[in-house]
């Protein structure tokens, strides 16, 4: 089956197998930031934005995403400038092994787009679907805090 | 990828077409909402999927006496809808915040959750307790109580849930929900939803559903019956909770023992009723 | 303490690999697509214990797309250990690639390589195996029972203490006369604690890709903590010259010990050798649980004897460890339950450790952060809390009266080593007193302890515990580093040390940059590749900062000397008068020469040479980091649920090379430990089949499950460490179990002796619920 999809701003026509997940499709299309950590929607390492909302790519059929727009962490850097959440993740020490990082950042992008000034509790709730075994979340939460402060600075 | 048998996928834009597709595509044809559950648990016997996302069933309509929620509305969109923030004290968004992760809620739909009816579903007992009605379509449109939808015998793959409707309630009605989990993002080890209509502190009608027992939600009719006509004081609440623990059958699974679940039935009903009384007193 | 100003060390630099990680570059082992690649799926035993009487693979082999099927009939039969330890490994050689006997549900029976994962999976179903089921051993008690089924009845296993009794290893150490010591103590407590199977769950499952390079050498691109051990073990197993094997470790998505193991590389290698095609082997999340490695479940009993002032006179620990179907890390994890805990209370003249590791027909134990100390500390620090209670002494004061100090030693350091005698050592740095003071203040210990404060249905309490670990395995584990200078004044730092997400590439770069007077950007850090980087045992036993860090320091110092020699000629000065700073060599008269010019001269001027050095380090001791752990918990007495509302960890890791990375190690370890305390347990059916192999049912903490873990890095300086540093990776994981258990006791007055502290267990302890099933 053939579908069209906008991946990180680029329209693409892709062939998909009927049972293929969005996760498999995106990795096949070269978006290796989209990780397979559990394949059951429990870990969040495959989180991407689908029409602006963070979803687990392992839980969606690729064919059902026909006509949708997908953003992965590869699409956040603009003209050599990291997204605030990417910078903040580096500066807060929120990146350890980095395997959960792309999904965590995408979940945080979604969170901040809806709630630009989350409390710590809201940050925790916003990242609830993104498991990390390295950090204890302390510095990842700090990164979101730091990023929304930077958003304010830009205002 | 459990959907290894999948051969065709359709996204019809017409209800009748959707039903026809299901009826003509053989025993392996299934309706699909967001598919989050199907992709994980679907099984290789599924050969055809009919995606309902092209049917304009994602909406929340607020009327004077009711709120209607399209079956394809994502849990996030239900959660964030302003009308539901004030409905019964924000009960529905409060429960939705505990359902899965934000990523799941961004994809999964209310209709999908109610139709898939996983035994641990929080929304099934919640909407049953709220006295939800539904519109569904199998070639003809039907209106029914949600509870009757679950009481139908047999599996109906060609029956499309269109809309879930909750009635508006005035003074003297309150509802509460309680869920017990192992961690923040978890299915219920046990949940219960309680709805009470009262007149000056005396219960006139009650609906109590207990889910994840670990079987699907059951109607705790004896508890509801006991409550009717009683003044909701601490003694009555305690007795209702005890009755629930006695009458609701629980079982063991890898997540919790029957003994613990039975204990939670009591705690859950007591907490819900206590909260309801507080809310009734405040209104 | 030293006052040397630092330019790079001590700064929270951006990770050297950070950019690639936050932008999602394909830097992990599974992120590369090789053309014409084969995919491997395994057939696992459905039996806990059985003999394979027949195996037929022709139907699988006939399936189009299948390249090769591996079983015990066509693979090497020599026994080995999958444990990635130094040679000779202290783990028994009791495993084969594929055996004629299966010893747990999930044991490997066969592997299929096919052109797609789904074909491989289908072919696996077509393998016909006949089993003769054998009685299974599914607990420690069953393993040691008289007449128990013998799990390793083969005659060619080596290094097993007593296979006929399912005993993998025994350790017995006595100092003084513990029995008399206990008998003569004014106060005696005895406690027994149990910890279950748990899994590391790095977010990246195991993955290896193998291929032949243009010279027909075998290349393994693998998610491992131990590239050099992988190379050695695979080469020996498959009878290959080591020269024919290259192991590349790219970025690794977490390990925590589970990747200190050769699990998949042997199969990938053999398929590539047989087919000459690239091969990809990766585990699914369920396979991670049952077919990789786990934490050894243990039952640990501790007896303490003390005088009325709480001064310990005798400490006795008995540990029995379940190593599962194979003895990987069986002896050493057991040993560490004693060797990393007992020296903490070194004042006691009478000390005993009696340990046993036994086989069962359950998943295989392995290395897991904490490495036995986690299990030992649960019992030891629970017993200390009980002793404090019995004597009416504040638990913090009881620790202060007994813990080891700088300048002191413990006989245990020498008595228990890694499968052999240990190494005598004197503590060079210990800021535990300060950790206790700072941590107690921060949690509000004096104000909160013993209050039994209630907040609705929640009962609050505070608890604490103290811990030590080590910095590498002394006299065994060696790390090496190579530095070479480039003609723009930058340096390549090549380390065998294995950054698996800890940030070790960054901190090793900082150490080198500090010595060489350059900013971190001038260090190009590369780890690890057995063709390119010098030997290092790998990332385990909290070795990298201390052992590999010292190797880097030495290599940098040697490089620095060469730079100064060349610069001396350029500045007409004596090398001993020169110093290095700000990317320049500076003479006493103020003349300077840029590092780039030094290297240009070394390359193209006179007396040409490559400036650079390789240096090695092996510790003659293992300086322990220390930790004082405090938690406030709330226990919901109606449901039994425990919430950790505040957590404070005050740690002494010497000088923190990168404070964020050091604190991050502790935060992550504490989080993992909280999970192990509250929810994590692999559970099994009566037939030994795991019941919860998924994140859906094996609950590791998510962000809302945890408090804001407050890690306080207490000032300290380790004289033998690189820049004063000690290692810090493991220690944190030992703390939450006893800390939370002690806090729960403070809150509700009951002692929890088995993890996880589930709501059901809490209610049973409170006698709100009866015994299980009744």
Short mmCIF file of C-alpha atoms in Angstrom, two decimals, chain B residues 120 180-187 252-257 259-260 263-264 267 270-271, chain C residues 457 636 638-639 641 679 691-692 696-697 699 702 704-705 759-760 763-764 768-769 773-774:
data_model
loop_
_atom_site.label_atom_id
_atom_site.label_comp_id
_atom_site.label_asym_id
_atom_site.label_seq_id
_atom_site.Cartn_x
_atom_site.Cartn_y
_atom_site.Cartn_z
CA UNK B 120 -9.24 -3.12 33.72
CA UNK B 180 -5.89 1.38 42.86
CA UNK B 181 -2.66 0.79 40.97
CA UNK B 182 0.90 -0.40 41.46
CA UNK B 183 2.42 2.77 40.06
CA UNK B 184 1.47 6.09 38.49
CA UNK B 185 1.00 4.79 34.97
CA UNK B 186 -0.78 1.52 35.47
CA UNK B 187 -4.00 -0.28 34.86
CA UNK B 252 -6.39 -13.66 41.78
CA UNK B 253 -4.14 -12.77 38.91
CA UNK B 254 -0.50 -11.88 38.55
CA UNK B 255 -1.24 -8.32 39.66
CA UNK B 256 -3.11 -8.79 42.91
CA UNK B 257 -4.76 -11.42 45.05
CA UNK B 259 -8.07 -11.10 49.18
CA UNK B 260 -6.45 -7.78 48.49
CA UNK B 263 -10.23 -5.34 50.72
CA UNK B 264 -9.97 -2.68 48.01
CA UNK B 267 -11.94 0.88 50.66
CA UNK B 270 -16.17 3.82 51.22
CA UNK B 271 -13.95 6.48 49.72
CA UNK C 457 -4.90 8.07 55.86
CA UNK C 636 -1.41 4.72 53.27
CA UNK C 638 -5.91 1.72 54.30
CA UNK C 639 -4.38 0.36 51.11
CA UNK C 641 0.63 1.85 49.48
CA UNK C 679 7.40 -2.66 42.78
CA UNK C 691 4.53 -14.11 34.44
CA UNK C 692 5.38 -10.46 33.95
CA UNK C 696 3.07 -3.32 31.48
CA UNK C 697 3.45 -5.64 34.45
CA UNK C 699 6.77 -1.72 36.96
CA UNK C 702 8.15 6.61 35.94
CA UNK C 704 5.41 10.67 38.79
CA UNK C 705 6.42 7.70 40.93
CA UNK C 759 0.67 -2.78 49.32
CA UNK C 760 -0.42 -6.35 49.97
CA UNK C 763 -1.26 -4.79 54.82
CA UNK C 764 -0.22 -8.29 55.80
CA UNK C 768 -5.13 -5.98 57.96
CA UNK C 769 -4.93 -8.90 55.56
CA UNK C 773 -4.37 -17.58 49.91
CA UNK C 774 -6.26 -17.75 53.11
#
